[in-house]
Amino acid sequence: MSDVYSTTVLFEHPLNEKMRTWLRLEFLLQQLYNYPTLSDISSALPFFRSLSDLQDVLERGDVRTEMLKELDRQQQKMLQWDGVPGVDSDRVRALRGELKHCAAVLMAAPRLGQAVREDRLIGSVRQRLSIPGGCCSFDLPGLHIWLHLPQTVRDQQVNIWLKTFEPLHNALTITLDLVRHSEPFKNQISLNGFFQDNAEDADLLRMRIPLVSQLYPQVSGHKTRYAIRFLSLDSENGVVPNRLPFELACC
């Protein structure tokens, strides 16, 4: 994932299974909500593939229950900040209100992705995605004719599909935003391509690495301790400097 700065690249690494799931869900939802208009098969297939991947992730566990627990945990954190000198109490209360609202909407929502799961067109496409070339017009004539319907009809259908994920999308967005801003970036230096530290029950590592070095991090660890090894994009000729300055936030 590229950072807003042109001279650095932002990498994020989860330190527990919960955060690993959150980041994967965010990755898939961002693809779905940012897809261009589905006008032909070349734009439709990536959309349906992401939709299928999202269904797979949601079916592996009780995402709603875990998300509700996380929203409650973030509310408790906000409660601890309320009234602390130097803290914007109005902003803290507003965030608590947003978290509470997201939790209420998520709790009242139908089963996540149920409308998508029951859609016959999505089901037929999903069955063919794992077959090389299995989405040709003769394999999926239903998709073929759907792509020839008026654009307004297709747009309306896509909006219906996406709407079923809105409660999760909104809850996930505010939760990850709070996690990412829970700790500031600090300047660090790796020695001989290696860095390690204590995690102190953190959920997420965020690293800004100079683009000019063409290095990427390989992270191992968990909620109490982690280690980062920096590797060169050019595995044969690349050089890892003895001292590499980078920025790190342990959130």
Short mmCIF file of C-alpha atoms in Angstrom, two decimals:
data_model
loop_
_atom_site.label_atom_id
_atom_site.label_comp_id
_atom_site.label_asym_id
_atom_site.label_seq_id
_atom_site.Cartn_x
_atom_site.Cartn_y
_atom_site.Cartn_z
CA MET A 1 0.00 0.00 0.00
CA SER A 2 1.55 3.34 -1.00
CA ASP A 3 1.83 6.11 1.53
CA VAL A 4 0.68 9.68 0.86
CA TYR A 5 4.37 10.68 0.69
CA SER A 6 6.10 10.04 -2.63
CA THR A 7 9.42 9.25 -0.92
CA THR A 8 8.19 6.47 1.40
CA VAL A 9 6.04 3.35 1.22
CA LEU A 10 3.61 2.46 4.00
CA PHE A 11 3.46 -1.17 5.11
CA GLU A 12 1.04 -2.56 7.69
CA HIS A 13 1.33 -5.90 9.47
CA PRO A 14 -1.25 -7.44 11.86
CA LEU A 15 -0.05 -8.82 15.19
CA ASN A 16 -3.05 -11.06 15.84
CA GLU A 17 -5.62 -13.06 13.90
CA LYS A 18 -8.40 -10.55 14.58
CA MET A 19 -6.47 -7.71 12.94
CA ARG A 20 -5.46 -10.01 10.10
CA THR A 21 -9.17 -10.57 9.36
CA TRP A 22 -9.99 -6.85 9.67
CA LEU A 23 -7.29 -5.88 7.17
CA ARG A 24 -8.40 -8.53 4.69
CA LEU A 25 -12.00 -7.39 4.96
CA GLU A 26 -10.96 -3.78 4.47
CA PHE A 27 -8.86 -4.74 1.44
CA LEU A 28 -11.79 -6.52 -0.22
CA LEU A 29 -14.39 -3.89 0.67
CA GLN A 30 -12.19 -1.11 -0.70
CA GLN A 31 -11.95 -2.97 -4.00
CA LEU A 32 -15.71 -3.42 -4.17
CA TYR A 33 -16.59 0.17 -3.32
CA ASN A 34 -13.92 1.61 -5.63
CA TYR A 35 -14.68 -0.48 -8.71
CA PRO A 36 -15.47 1.43 -11.89
CA THR A 37 -18.83 1.03 -13.56
CA LEU A 38 -19.45 -2.57 -14.60
CA SER A 39 -19.74 -2.06 -18.33
CA ASP A 40 -18.20 -5.27 -19.73
CA ILE A 41 -16.70 -8.60 -18.71
CA SER A 42 -13.23 -7.12 -18.07
CA SER A 43 -14.61 -4.84 -15.34
CA ALA A 44 -17.24 -7.27 -14.06
CA LEU A 45 -15.04 -10.30 -13.36
CA PRO A 46 -12.66 -8.58 -10.88
CA PHE A 47 -15.73 -7.23 -9.07
CA PHE A 48 -17.35 -10.67 -8.79
CA ARG A 49 -14.03 -12.23 -7.75
CA SER A 50 -13.64 -9.74 -4.88
CA LEU A 51 -17.26 -10.32 -3.94
CA SER A 52 -16.62 -14.07 -3.81
CA ASP A 53 -13.45 -13.61 -1.72
CA LEU A 54 -15.38 -11.42 0.71
CA GLN A 55 -18.05 -14.10 1.08
CA ASP A 56 -15.32 -16.66 1.83
CA VAL A 57 -13.86 -14.50 4.61
CA LEU A 58 -17.28 -13.83 6.14
CA GLU A 59 -18.14 -17.53 6.14
CA ARG A 60 -15.01 -18.53 8.09
CA GLY A 61 -16.11 -17.06 11.42
CA ASP A 62 -18.60 -14.93 13.29
CA VAL A 63 -17.40 -11.59 11.98
CA ARG A 64 -20.40 -9.67 13.34
CA THR A 65 -19.83 -10.85 16.93
CA GLU A 66 -16.11 -10.07 16.79
CA MET A 67 -16.77 -6.66 15.27
CA LEU A 68 -19.30 -5.83 18.00
CA LYS A 69 -16.73 -6.78 20.64
CA GLU A 70 -14.20 -4.52 18.98
CA LEU A 71 -16.62 -1.60 18.82
CA ASP A 72 -17.32 -2.03 22.54
CA ARG A 73 -13.57 -2.16 23.27
CA GLN A 74 -13.03 1.08 21.37
CA GLN A 75 -15.90 2.70 23.29
CA GLN A 76 -14.25 1.75 26.57
CA LYS A 77 -11.00 3.31 25.36
CA MET A 78 -12.83 6.53 24.50
CA LEU A 79 -14.41 6.51 27.97
CA GLN A 80 -10.94 6.44 29.54
CA TRP A 81 -9.95 9.56 27.58
CA ASP A 82 -13.06 11.54 28.47
CA GLY A 83 -12.19 14.30 30.93
CA VAL A 84 -8.41 13.89 30.69
CA PRO A 85 -6.69 17.33 30.70
CA GLY A 86 -5.65 18.42 27.23
CA VAL A 87 -8.01 16.01 25.49
CA ASP A 88 -10.86 17.31 23.33
CA SER A 89 -13.78 15.88 25.31
CA ASP A 90 -16.34 16.90 22.68
CA ARG A 91 -14.43 14.96 20.03
CA VAL A 92 -14.13 11.95 22.34
CA ARG A 93 -17.88 11.96 23.04
CA ALA A 94 -18.62 12.32 19.32
CA LEU A 95 -16.46 9.29 18.56
CA ARG A 96 -18.18 7.29 21.27
CA GLY A 97 -21.50 8.24 19.72
CA GLU A 98 -20.34 7.10 16.28
CA LEU A 99 -19.08 3.80 17.69
CA LYS A 100 -22.35 3.23 19.53
CA HIS A 101 -24.36 4.01 16.40
CA CYS A 102 -22.25 1.65 14.26
CA ALA A 103 -22.73 -1.10 16.84
CA ALA A 104 -26.51 -0.61 16.91
CA VAL A 105 -26.79 -0.67 13.11
CA LEU A 106 -24.54 -3.72 12.83
CA MET A 107 -26.50 -5.59 15.49
CA ALA A 108 -29.85 -4.84 13.81
CA ALA A 109 -28.65 -5.69 10.30
CA PRO A 110 -29.60 -8.97 8.59
CA ARG A 111 -26.96 -11.65 8.26
CA LEU A 112 -23.91 -10.09 6.66
CA GLY A 113 -23.91 -10.68 2.92
CA GLN A 114 -27.15 -12.65 3.01
CA ALA A 115 -28.62 -10.85 -0.02
CA VAL A 116 -25.43 -11.58 -1.96
CA ARG A 117 -25.35 -15.19 -0.81
CA GLU A 118 -28.89 -15.78 -2.09
CA ASP A 119 -28.42 -14.03 -5.44
CA ARG A 120 -28.56 -16.57 -8.29
CA LEU A 121 -26.38 -14.55 -10.67
CA ILE A 122 -23.60 -14.17 -8.09
CA GLY A 123 -23.91 -17.84 -7.19
CA SER A 124 -23.51 -18.96 -10.80
CA VAL A 125 -20.46 -16.71 -11.34
CA ARG A 126 -18.88 -17.83 -8.09
CA GLN A 127 -19.07 -21.47 -9.12
CA ARG A 128 -17.10 -20.77 -12.30
CA LEU A 129 -14.39 -18.45 -10.95
CA SER A 130 -12.01 -21.28 -10.01
CA ILE A 131 -12.16 -22.78 -13.53
CA PRO A 132 -9.57 -21.35 -15.95
CA GLY A 133 -11.54 -19.44 -18.56
CA GLY A 134 -14.72 -20.67 -16.93
CA CYS A 135 -16.57 -17.37 -17.23
CA CYS A 136 -16.91 -17.32 -21.01
CA SER A 137 -20.28 -16.29 -22.39
CA PHE A 138 -21.19 -19.92 -23.18
CA ASP A 139 -20.38 -20.90 -19.57
CA LEU A 140 -22.27 -17.98 -18.03
CA PRO A 141 -25.01 -16.86 -20.43
CA GLY A 142 -26.85 -15.26 -17.50
CA LEU A 143 -23.90 -12.94 -16.83
CA HIS A 144 -23.56 -12.28 -20.55
CA ILE A 145 -27.12 -11.01 -20.88
CA TRP A 146 -26.90 -9.10 -17.57
CA LEU A 147 -23.96 -7.14 -18.98
CA HIS A 148 -26.16 -6.09 -21.89
CA LEU A 149 -28.91 -4.64 -19.69
CA PRO A 150 -29.12 -0.83 -19.40
CA GLN A 151 -26.31 0.62 -17.30
CA THR A 152 -28.80 2.12 -14.84
CA VAL A 153 -30.23 -1.35 -14.15
CA ARG A 154 -26.78 -2.82 -13.49
CA ASP A 155 -25.80 0.13 -11.27
CA GLN A 156 -28.96 -0.30 -9.23
CA GLN A 157 -28.25 -4.00 -8.74
CA VAL A 158 -24.65 -3.37 -7.68
CA ASN A 159 -25.83 -0.79 -5.13
CA ILE A 160 -28.23 -3.36 -3.68
CA TRP A 161 -25.40 -5.87 -3.32
CA LEU A 162 -23.09 -3.34 -1.69
CA LYS A 163 -25.73 -2.05 0.68
CA THR A 164 -25.78 -5.38 2.50
CA PHE A 165 -22.17 -4.77 3.55
CA GLU A 166 -22.59 -1.14 4.67
CA PRO A 167 -23.02 -1.87 8.41
CA LEU A 168 -19.76 -3.84 8.41
CA HIS A 169 -17.98 -1.36 6.15
CA ASN A 170 -18.85 1.62 8.38
CA ALA A 171 -17.95 -0.21 11.59
CA LEU A 172 -14.66 -1.44 10.15
CA THR A 173 -13.71 2.00 8.81
CA ILE A 174 -14.07 3.81 12.13
CA THR A 175 -12.42 0.99 14.10
CA LEU A 176 -9.33 0.77 11.90
CA ASP A 177 -9.07 4.55 11.79
CA LEU A 178 -8.95 4.65 15.61
CA VAL A 179 -6.39 1.85 15.75
CA ARG A 180 -4.14 3.51 13.16
CA HIS A 181 -4.20 6.83 14.99
CA SER A 182 -3.72 5.34 18.45
CA GLU A 183 0.09 5.72 18.23
CA PRO A 184 2.29 8.23 16.37
CA PHE A 185 5.11 7.28 14.02
CA LYS A 186 8.57 7.28 15.62
CA ASN A 187 11.96 7.35 13.94
CA GLN A 188 13.82 4.05 14.21
CA ILE A 189 16.99 2.50 12.77
CA SER A 190 17.47 -1.11 11.76
CA LEU A 191 20.94 -2.63 12.09
CA ASN A 192 22.09 -5.00 9.37
CA GLY A 193 18.52 -5.26 8.10
CA PHE A 194 17.03 -6.31 11.44
CA PHE A 195 14.87 -4.63 14.10
CA GLN A 196 12.97 -6.03 17.09
CA ASP A 197 10.99 -4.63 20.02
CA ASN A 198 8.17 -5.34 22.44
CA ALA A 199 4.61 -5.01 21.16
CA GLU A 200 2.83 -4.48 24.50
CA ASP A 201 -0.49 -5.99 23.43
CA ALA A 202 -0.55 -4.03 20.18
CA ASP A 203 -2.74 -4.99 17.22
CA LEU A 204 -0.94 -3.47 14.24
CA LEU A 205 2.51 -2.46 13.05
CA ARG A 206 2.78 0.43 10.60
CA MET A 207 6.10 1.11 8.85
CA ARG A 208 7.18 3.92 6.54
CA ILE A 209 10.22 2.82 4.54
CA PRO A 210 12.20 5.03 2.13
CA LEU A 211 11.22 4.15 -1.42
CA VAL A 212 14.73 4.78 -2.72
CA SER A 213 16.04 1.78 -0.77
CA GLN A 214 13.61 -0.59 -2.54
CA LEU A 215 13.27 -2.69 0.61
CA TYR A 216 10.24 -4.39 2.11
CA PRO A 217 9.67 -5.75 5.64
CA GLN A 218 9.22 -9.38 6.64
CA VAL A 219 7.55 -9.39 10.05
CA SER A 220 7.30 -12.17 12.60
CA GLY A 221 5.77 -11.81 16.03
CA HIS A 222 2.61 -11.54 18.09
CA LYS A 223 0.96 -9.24 20.62
CA THR A 224 3.94 -9.12 23.01
CA ARG A 225 7.03 -9.06 20.77
CA TYR A 226 7.90 -8.72 17.10
CA ALA A 227 10.89 -8.76 14.77
CA ILE A 228 11.33 -7.07 11.40
CA ARG A 229 13.75 -8.22 8.73
CA PHE A 230 14.26 -5.93 5.75
CA LEU A 231 14.68 -7.60 2.37
CA SER A 232 15.64 -6.15 -1.00
CA LEU A 233 13.16 -6.17 -3.87
CA ASP A 234 16.10 -7.31 -6.05
CA SER A 235 16.98 -10.52 -4.24
CA GLU A 236 20.12 -11.09 -6.33
CA ASN A 237 21.75 -7.67 -6.62
CA GLY A 238 19.99 -5.53 -4.03
CA VAL A 239 21.83 -4.22 -0.99
CA VAL A 240 20.43 -3.85 2.53
CA PRO A 241 22.24 -0.97 4.28
CA ASN A 242 23.90 -1.56 7.65
CA ARG A 243 21.82 1.26 9.13
CA LEU A 244 18.39 1.88 7.70
CA PRO A 245 16.30 4.78 9.07
CA PHE A 246 12.55 4.19 8.94
CA GLU A 247 9.39 5.22 10.78
CA LEU A 248 7.41 2.86 12.96
CA ALA A 249 4.07 3.00 14.79
CA CYS A 250 3.07 0.13 17.07
CA CYS A 251 -0.71 0.56 17.35
#
